[in-house]
Amino acid sequence: MENTTGLRESKKLRTRRQLAATALELFLERGFDAVSVADVAAAAEVSKPTLFRYFPTKEDLLLDRFADHQDEVARIVRDRPAGRTPVAAVHAQFLAALAERDPITGLCDHPEVLAFQRLLYSTASLESRLSHYSDREVELLAAALEAESVPPLAARLAAVHVVAVRHELGRENWRRLDAGQGADEAHAAAVADADLAFGMLADGLDRALPAAPPTPAADPARTRPPVSPTPSPGP
């Protein structure tokens, strides 16, 4: 039974990836608004109802890949080292991602990535739908902060600002590349922008959000090896 369930889930995943890849190819070739859901379904050789079982909207065919990153900021905050504030942790991760030319930072000049981002930022319905994924990022980060005893309103306000900064930095980096700069050429300015933006957040949020607590030390009583019982004296 478990094997059957695993095969079924694998088939669903392959179908989902096929639909997304087919849609991206058509959108890049013709433009988002010029391609209908029926076009994608026909090219992928599935019915429209089948397509909608996997993707509730046409926009999700392109944007669903962002779902893989929705818990990223919350995870960074949860896993930060002792003594580091949430803003400092997200800042450090963003700088590392810039150095790696991670597409999520907007500083990736691979032709396919640039084409994808150009399509995203030039299509109003895609930008509007993107807020659905951003809202989920905010919810997950706010929950992570609340788990550290941050009051709910403060947690949500902080999450909104942190998520917004990451997205706006990504958009600004893409603008540089779209204007003709290479990723290596734009890297220094991207770092300066990140330092500025997260510095602005830190000035306010670091006074309201806690640093990560130290890792609890092991309890000596729990780690001490068991003591063998003393043999009873003979008669």
C-alpha atoms as a printed R data frame, in Angstrom:
    type eleno elety resid chain resno      x       y       z
1   ATOM     1    CA   MET     A     1  0.000   0.000   0.000
2   ATOM     2    CA   GLU     A     2  2.813   2.422   0.912
3   ATOM     3    CA   ASN     A     3  4.563   1.697  -2.389
4   ATOM     4    CA   THR     A     4  1.362   2.443  -4.325
5   ATOM     5    CA   THR     A     5  0.919   5.736  -2.475
6   ATOM     6    CA   GLY     A     6  4.534   6.678  -3.174
7   ATOM     7    CA   LEU     A     7  4.155   5.987  -6.890
8   ATOM     8    CA   ARG     A     8  0.975   8.023  -7.017
9   ATOM     9    CA   GLU     A     9  2.641  11.002  -5.342
10  ATOM    10    CA   SER     A    10  5.655  10.733  -7.651
11  ATOM    11    CA   LYS     A    11  3.356  10.798 -10.671
12  ATOM    12    CA   LYS     A    12  1.571  13.893  -9.325
13  ATOM    13    CA   LEU     A    13  4.887  15.638  -8.783
14  ATOM    14    CA   ARG     A    14  6.049  14.818 -12.331
15  ATOM    15    CA   THR     A    15  2.779  16.105 -13.754
16  ATOM    16    CA   ARG     A    16  3.040  19.293 -11.715
17  ATOM    17    CA   ARG     A    17  6.586  19.933 -12.896
18  ATOM    18    CA   GLN     A    18  5.639  19.187 -16.494
19  ATOM    19    CA   LEU     A    19  2.769  21.657 -16.379
20  ATOM    20    CA   ALA     A    20  4.938  24.384 -14.839
21  ATOM    21    CA   ALA     A    21  7.764  23.829 -17.326
22  ATOM    22    CA   THR     A    22  5.387  23.812 -20.300
23  ATOM    23    CA   ALA     A    23  3.700  26.981 -19.103
24  ATOM    24    CA   LEU     A    24  6.998  28.794 -18.566
25  ATOM    25    CA   GLU     A    25  8.177  27.890 -22.053
26  ATOM    26    CA   LEU     A    26  4.952  29.192 -23.627
27  ATOM    27    CA   PHE     A    27  4.887  32.350 -21.492
28  ATOM    28    CA   LEU     A    28  8.474  33.229 -22.377
29  ATOM    29    CA   GLU     A    29  7.882  32.533 -26.044
30  ATOM    30    CA   ARG     A    30  4.572  34.377 -26.520
31  ATOM    31    CA   GLY     A    31  4.095  36.530 -23.433
32  ATOM    32    CA   PHE     A    32  1.950  35.780 -20.408
33  ATOM    33    CA   ASP     A    33 -1.232  37.477 -21.587
34  ATOM    34    CA   ALA     A    34 -1.068  35.856 -25.030
35  ATOM    35    CA   VAL     A    35 -1.176  32.318 -23.620
36  ATOM    36    CA   SER     A    36 -4.391  30.832 -22.255
37  ATOM    37    CA   VAL     A    37 -4.830  28.047 -19.741
38  ATOM    38    CA   ALA     A    38 -6.262  25.972 -22.589
39  ATOM    39    CA   ASP     A    39 -3.020  26.523 -24.534
40  ATOM    40    CA   VAL     A    40 -0.954  25.212 -21.629
41  ATOM    41    CA   ALA     A    41 -3.242  22.226 -21.073
42  ATOM    42    CA   ALA     A    42 -3.115  21.305 -24.756
43  ATOM    43    CA   ALA     A    43  0.663  21.602 -24.941
44  ATOM    44    CA   ALA     A    44  1.028  19.444 -21.814
45  ATOM    45    CA   GLU     A    45 -1.573  16.974 -23.120
46  ATOM    46    CA   VAL     A    46 -3.875  17.236 -20.123
47  ATOM    47    CA   SER     A    47 -7.399  18.568 -19.695
48  ATOM    48    CA   LYS     A    48 -8.163  21.995 -18.244
49  ATOM    49    CA   PRO     A    49 -9.820  20.446 -15.153
50  ATOM    50    CA   THR     A    50 -6.666  18.401 -14.578
51  ATOM    51    CA   LEU     A    51 -4.507  21.517 -14.857
52  ATOM    52    CA   PHE     A    52 -6.679  23.378 -12.356
53  ATOM    53    CA   ARG     A    53 -6.364  20.504  -9.866
54  ATOM    54    CA   TYR     A    54 -2.659  21.329  -9.708
55  ATOM    55    CA   PHE     A    55 -2.723  25.103 -10.146
56  ATOM    56    CA   PRO     A    56 -5.747  27.122  -9.006
57  ATOM    57    CA   THR     A    57 -4.894  30.121 -11.215
58  ATOM    58    CA   LYS     A    58 -3.010  30.778 -14.424
59  ATOM    59    CA   GLU     A    59 -0.558  32.931 -12.467
60  ATOM    60    CA   ASP     A    60  0.278  30.019 -10.165
61  ATOM    61    CA   LEU     A    61  1.658  28.103 -13.133
62  ATOM    62    CA   LEU     A    62  4.546  30.558 -13.079
63  ATOM    63    CA   LEU     A    63  4.671  31.611  -9.447
64  ATOM    64    CA   ASP     A    64  4.296  28.264  -7.715
65  ATOM    65    CA   ARG     A    65  8.095  27.944  -7.628
66  ATOM    66    CA   PHE     A    66  8.063  30.713  -5.000
67  ATOM    67    CA   ALA     A    67  6.268  28.314  -2.668
68  ATOM    68    CA   ASP     A    68  9.596  26.581  -2.090
69  ATOM    69    CA   HIS     A    69 10.930  29.785  -0.484
70  ATOM    70    CA   GLN     A    70  7.935  30.769   1.634
71  ATOM    71    CA   ASP     A    71  9.399  29.414   4.870
72  ATOM    72    CA   GLU     A    72 12.958  30.563   4.147
73  ATOM    73    CA   VAL     A    73 12.955  33.723   6.264
74  ATOM    74    CA   ALA     A    74 11.201  32.006   9.161
75  ATOM    75    CA   ARG     A    75 13.759  29.193   9.030
76  ATOM    76    CA   ILE     A    76 16.669  31.674   9.004
77  ATOM    77    CA   VAL     A    77 15.261  33.341  12.116
78  ATOM    78    CA   ARG     A    78 14.588  30.058  13.920
79  ATOM    79    CA   ASP     A    79 18.061  28.685  13.157
80  ATOM    80    CA   ARG     A    80 20.085  31.826  13.899
81  ATOM    81    CA   PRO     A    81 23.022  31.515  16.294
82  ATOM    82    CA   ALA     A    82 22.855  32.624  19.907
83  ATOM    83    CA   GLY     A    83 23.074  36.361  20.405
84  ATOM    84    CA   ARG     A    84 22.064  37.267  16.853
85  ATOM    85    CA   THR     A    85 18.906  39.300  16.259
86  ATOM    86    CA   PRO     A    86 16.337  38.326  13.610
87  ATOM    87    CA   VAL     A    87 17.251  41.276  11.391
88  ATOM    88    CA   ALA     A    88 20.964  40.527  11.633
89  ATOM    89    CA   ALA     A    89 20.335  36.887  10.721
90  ATOM    90    CA   VAL     A    90 18.294  37.719   7.624
91  ATOM    91    CA   HIS     A    91 20.813  40.393   6.634
92  ATOM    92    CA   ALA     A    92 23.727  37.964   6.856
93  ATOM    93    CA   GLN     A    93 21.872  35.326   4.822
94  ATOM    94    CA   PHE     A    94 20.972  37.861   2.130
95  ATOM    95    CA   LEU     A    95 24.598  38.952   1.786
96  ATOM    96    CA   ALA     A    96 25.666  35.313   1.443
97  ATOM    97    CA   ALA     A    97 22.986  34.754  -1.199
98  ATOM    98    CA   LEU     A    98 24.201  37.824  -3.110
99  ATOM    99    CA   ALA     A    99 27.710  36.403  -3.127
100 ATOM   100    CA   GLU     A   100 26.333  33.153  -4.563
101 ATOM   101    CA   ARG     A   101 24.238  35.047  -7.172
102 ATOM   102    CA   ASP     A   102 21.128  33.330  -5.866
103 ATOM   103    CA   PRO     A   103 18.188  34.195  -8.166
104 ATOM   104    CA   ILE     A   104 16.025  34.988  -5.138
105 ATOM   105    CA   THR     A   105 18.171  38.117  -4.578
106 ATOM   106    CA   GLY     A   106 17.605  39.400  -8.114
107 ATOM   107    CA   LEU     A   107 21.371  39.369  -8.683
108 ATOM   108    CA   CYS     A   108 21.588  36.513 -11.173
109 ATOM   109    CA   ASP     A   109 22.326  37.265 -14.799
110 ATOM   110    CA   HIS     A   110 21.653  33.819 -16.196
111 ATOM   111    CA   PRO     A   111 19.575  34.432 -19.357
112 ATOM   112    CA   GLU     A   112 16.696  32.179 -18.260
113 ATOM   113    CA   VAL     A   113 16.520  33.855 -14.857
114 ATOM   114    CA   LEU     A   114 16.524  37.318 -16.412
115 ATOM   115    CA   ALA     A   115 13.780  36.302 -18.844
116 ATOM   116    CA   PHE     A   116 11.677  34.932 -15.994
117 ATOM   117    CA   GLN     A   117 12.087  38.076 -13.899
118 ATOM   118    CA   ARG     A   118 11.375  40.341 -16.844
119 ATOM   119    CA   LEU     A   119  8.129  38.456 -17.418
120 ATOM   120    CA   LEU     A   120  7.246  38.673 -13.728
121 ATOM   121    CA   TYR     A   121  7.898  42.378 -13.272
122 ATOM   122    CA   SER     A   122  6.265  43.403 -16.551
123 ATOM   123    CA   THR     A   123  2.963  41.572 -15.993
124 ATOM   124    CA   ALA     A   124  0.492  43.245 -13.640
125 ATOM   125    CA   SER     A   125 -1.503  40.101 -12.824
126 ATOM   126    CA   LEU     A   126  1.670  38.232 -11.865
127 ATOM   127    CA   GLU     A   127  2.847  40.980  -9.540
128 ATOM   128    CA   SER     A   128 -0.600  41.080  -7.972
129 ATOM   129    CA   ARG     A   129 -0.694  37.321  -7.429
130 ATOM   130    CA   LEU     A   130  2.849  37.386  -6.026
131 ATOM   131    CA   SER     A   131  1.439  39.117  -2.948
132 ATOM   132    CA   HIS     A   132 -0.337  35.842  -2.111
133 ATOM   133    CA   TYR     A   133  3.057  34.174  -1.663
134 ATOM   134    CA   SER     A   134  4.500  37.163   0.196
135 ATOM   135    CA   ASP     A   135  1.588  37.092   2.629
136 ATOM   136    CA   ARG     A   136  2.397  33.495   3.471
137 ATOM   137    CA   GLU     A   137  6.048  34.452   4.096
138 ATOM   138    CA   VAL     A   138  4.846  37.103   6.522
139 ATOM   139    CA   GLU     A   139  2.572  34.642   8.328
140 ATOM   140    CA   LEU     A   140  5.343  32.087   8.801
141 ATOM   141    CA   LEU     A   141  7.897  34.651   9.985
142 ATOM   142    CA   ALA     A   142  5.402  36.228  12.377
143 ATOM   143    CA   ALA     A   143  4.687  32.783  13.840
144 ATOM   144    CA   ALA     A   144  8.418  32.168  14.324
145 ATOM   145    CA   LEU     A   145  8.749  35.483  16.185
146 ATOM   146    CA   GLU     A   146  5.679  34.822  18.318
147 ATOM   147    CA   ALA     A   147  7.277  31.524  19.319
148 ATOM   148    CA   GLU     A   148 10.002  33.666  20.922
149 ATOM   149    CA   SER     A   149  7.383  35.540  22.972
150 ATOM   150    CA   VAL     A   150  7.201  38.567  20.661
151 ATOM   151    CA   PRO     A   151  3.689  40.064  20.974
152 ATOM   152    CA   PRO     A   152  1.503  39.194  17.949
153 ATOM   153    CA   LEU     A   153  1.173  42.736  16.599
154 ATOM   154    CA   ALA     A   154  4.903  43.434  16.944
155 ATOM   155    CA   ALA     A   155  5.697  40.086  15.326
156 ATOM   156    CA   ARG     A   156  3.488  40.777  12.320
157 ATOM   157    CA   LEU     A   157  4.747  44.348  11.875
158 ATOM   158    CA   ALA     A   158  8.337  43.128  11.996
159 ATOM   159    CA   ALA     A   159  7.598  40.295   9.556
160 ATOM   160    CA   VAL     A   160  5.941  42.645   7.065
161 ATOM   161    CA   HIS     A   161  8.992  44.917   7.049
162 ATOM   162    CA   VAL     A   162 11.595  42.147   6.799
163 ATOM   163    CA   VAL     A   163  9.798  40.392   3.938
164 ATOM   164    CA   ALA     A   164  9.193  43.685   2.120
165 ATOM   165    CA   VAL     A   165 12.883  44.621   2.317
166 ATOM   166    CA   ARG     A   166 13.975  41.309   0.804
167 ATOM   167    CA   HIS     A   167 11.518  41.635  -2.059
168 ATOM   168    CA   GLU     A   168 12.352  45.265  -2.793
169 ATOM   169    CA   LEU     A   169 16.084  44.561  -2.773
170 ATOM   170    CA   GLY     A   170 15.492  41.744  -5.250
171 ATOM   171    CA   ARG     A   171 13.498  44.031  -7.493
172 ATOM   172    CA   GLU     A   172 16.169  46.746  -7.374
173 ATOM   173    CA   ASN     A   173 18.893  44.257  -8.248
174 ATOM   174    CA   TRP     A   174 16.871  43.014 -11.203
175 ATOM   175    CA   ARG     A   175 16.451  46.604 -12.418
176 ATOM   176    CA   ARG     A   176 20.227  46.978 -12.528
177 ATOM   177    CA   LEU     A   177 20.634  43.819 -14.567
178 ATOM   178    CA   ASP     A   178 17.742  44.700 -16.851
179 ATOM   179    CA   ALA     A   179 19.448  48.031 -17.523
180 ATOM   180    CA   GLY     A   180 22.502  46.178 -18.805
181 ATOM   181    CA   GLN     A   181 24.796  45.647 -15.821
182 ATOM   182    CA   GLY     A   182 26.270  42.238 -15.126
183 ATOM   183    CA   ALA     A   183 25.828  40.546 -11.772
184 ATOM   184    CA   ASP     A   184 29.515  40.940 -10.899
185 ATOM   185    CA   GLU     A   185 29.421  44.630 -11.815
186 ATOM   186    CA   ALA     A   186 26.287  45.241  -9.742
187 ATOM   187    CA   HIS     A   187 27.371  43.227  -6.713
188 ATOM   188    CA   ALA     A   188 28.989  46.067  -4.746
189 ATOM   189    CA   ALA     A   189 25.923  48.300  -5.127
190 ATOM   190    CA   ALA     A   190 23.638  45.400  -4.183
191 ATOM   191    CA   VAL     A   191 25.636  44.837  -0.988
192 ATOM   192    CA   ALA     A   192 25.518  48.552  -0.163
193 ATOM   193    CA   ASP     A   193 21.745  48.597  -0.659
194 ATOM   194    CA   ALA     A   194 21.318  45.539   1.559
195 ATOM   195    CA   ASP     A   195 23.455  47.120   4.296
196 ATOM   196    CA   LEU     A   196 21.394  50.304   4.076
197 ATOM   197    CA   ALA     A   197 18.004  48.567   4.084
198 ATOM   198    CA   PHE     A   198 18.718  46.104   6.867
199 ATOM   199    CA   GLY     A   199 20.501  48.819   8.822
200 ATOM   200    CA   MET     A   200 17.320  50.893   8.700
201 ATOM   201    CA   LEU     A   201 15.356  47.901   9.979
202 ATOM   202    CA   ALA     A   202 17.869  47.151  12.713
203 ATOM   203    CA   ASP     A   203 17.717  50.701  14.058
204 ATOM   204    CA   GLY     A   204 14.061  50.157  14.896
205 ATOM   205    CA   LEU     A   205 13.351  46.452  15.093
206 ATOM   206    CA   ASP     A   206 16.409  45.348  17.048
207 ATOM   207    CA   ARG     A   207 15.114  47.357  20.001
208 ATOM   208    CA   ALA     A   208 11.842  45.443  19.889
209 ATOM   209    CA   LEU     A   209 12.893  41.901  18.930
210 ATOM   210    CA   PRO     A   210 14.954  39.508  21.074
211 ATOM   211    CA   ALA     A   211 18.355  38.108  20.248
212 ATOM   212    CA   ALA     A   212 18.510  34.330  20.092
213 ATOM   213    CA   PRO     A   213 19.106  32.832  23.545
214 ATOM   214    CA   PRO     A   214 22.277  30.881  24.289
215 ATOM   215    CA   THR     A   215 22.163  27.192  23.536
216 ATOM   216    CA   PRO     A   216 21.204  25.432  26.776
217 ATOM   217    CA   ALA     A   217 24.135  23.697  28.444
218 ATOM   218    CA   ALA     A   218 23.863  19.977  28.932
219 ATOM   219    CA   ASP     A   219 22.557  18.916  32.351
220 ATOM   220    CA   PRO     A   220 25.532  17.258  34.156
221 ATOM   221    CA   ALA     A   221 23.136  14.988  35.995
222 ATOM   222    CA   ARG     A   222 21.848  13.661  32.667
223 ATOM   223    CA   THR     A   223 25.232  13.253  31.036
224 ATOM   224    CA   ARG     A   224 27.074  11.686  34.020
225 ATOM   225    CA   PRO     A   225 27.716   7.975  33.399
226 ATOM   226    CA   PRO     A   226 25.674   5.663  35.597
227 ATOM   227    CA   VAL     A   227 27.348   4.494  38.792
228 ATOM   228    CA   SER     A   228 27.546   0.746  39.238
229 ATOM   229    CA   PRO     A   229 25.871  -0.402  42.445
230 ATOM   230    CA   THR     A   230 28.251  -1.217  45.281
231 ATOM   231    CA   PRO     A   231 28.238  -4.943  45.956
232 ATOM   232    CA   SER     A   232 26.736  -5.864  49.303
233 ATOM   233    CA   PRO     A   233 29.309  -7.168  51.804
234 ATOM   234    CA   GLY     A   234 29.294 -10.868  52.243
235 ATOM   235    CA   PRO     A   235 28.079 -12.523  55.428
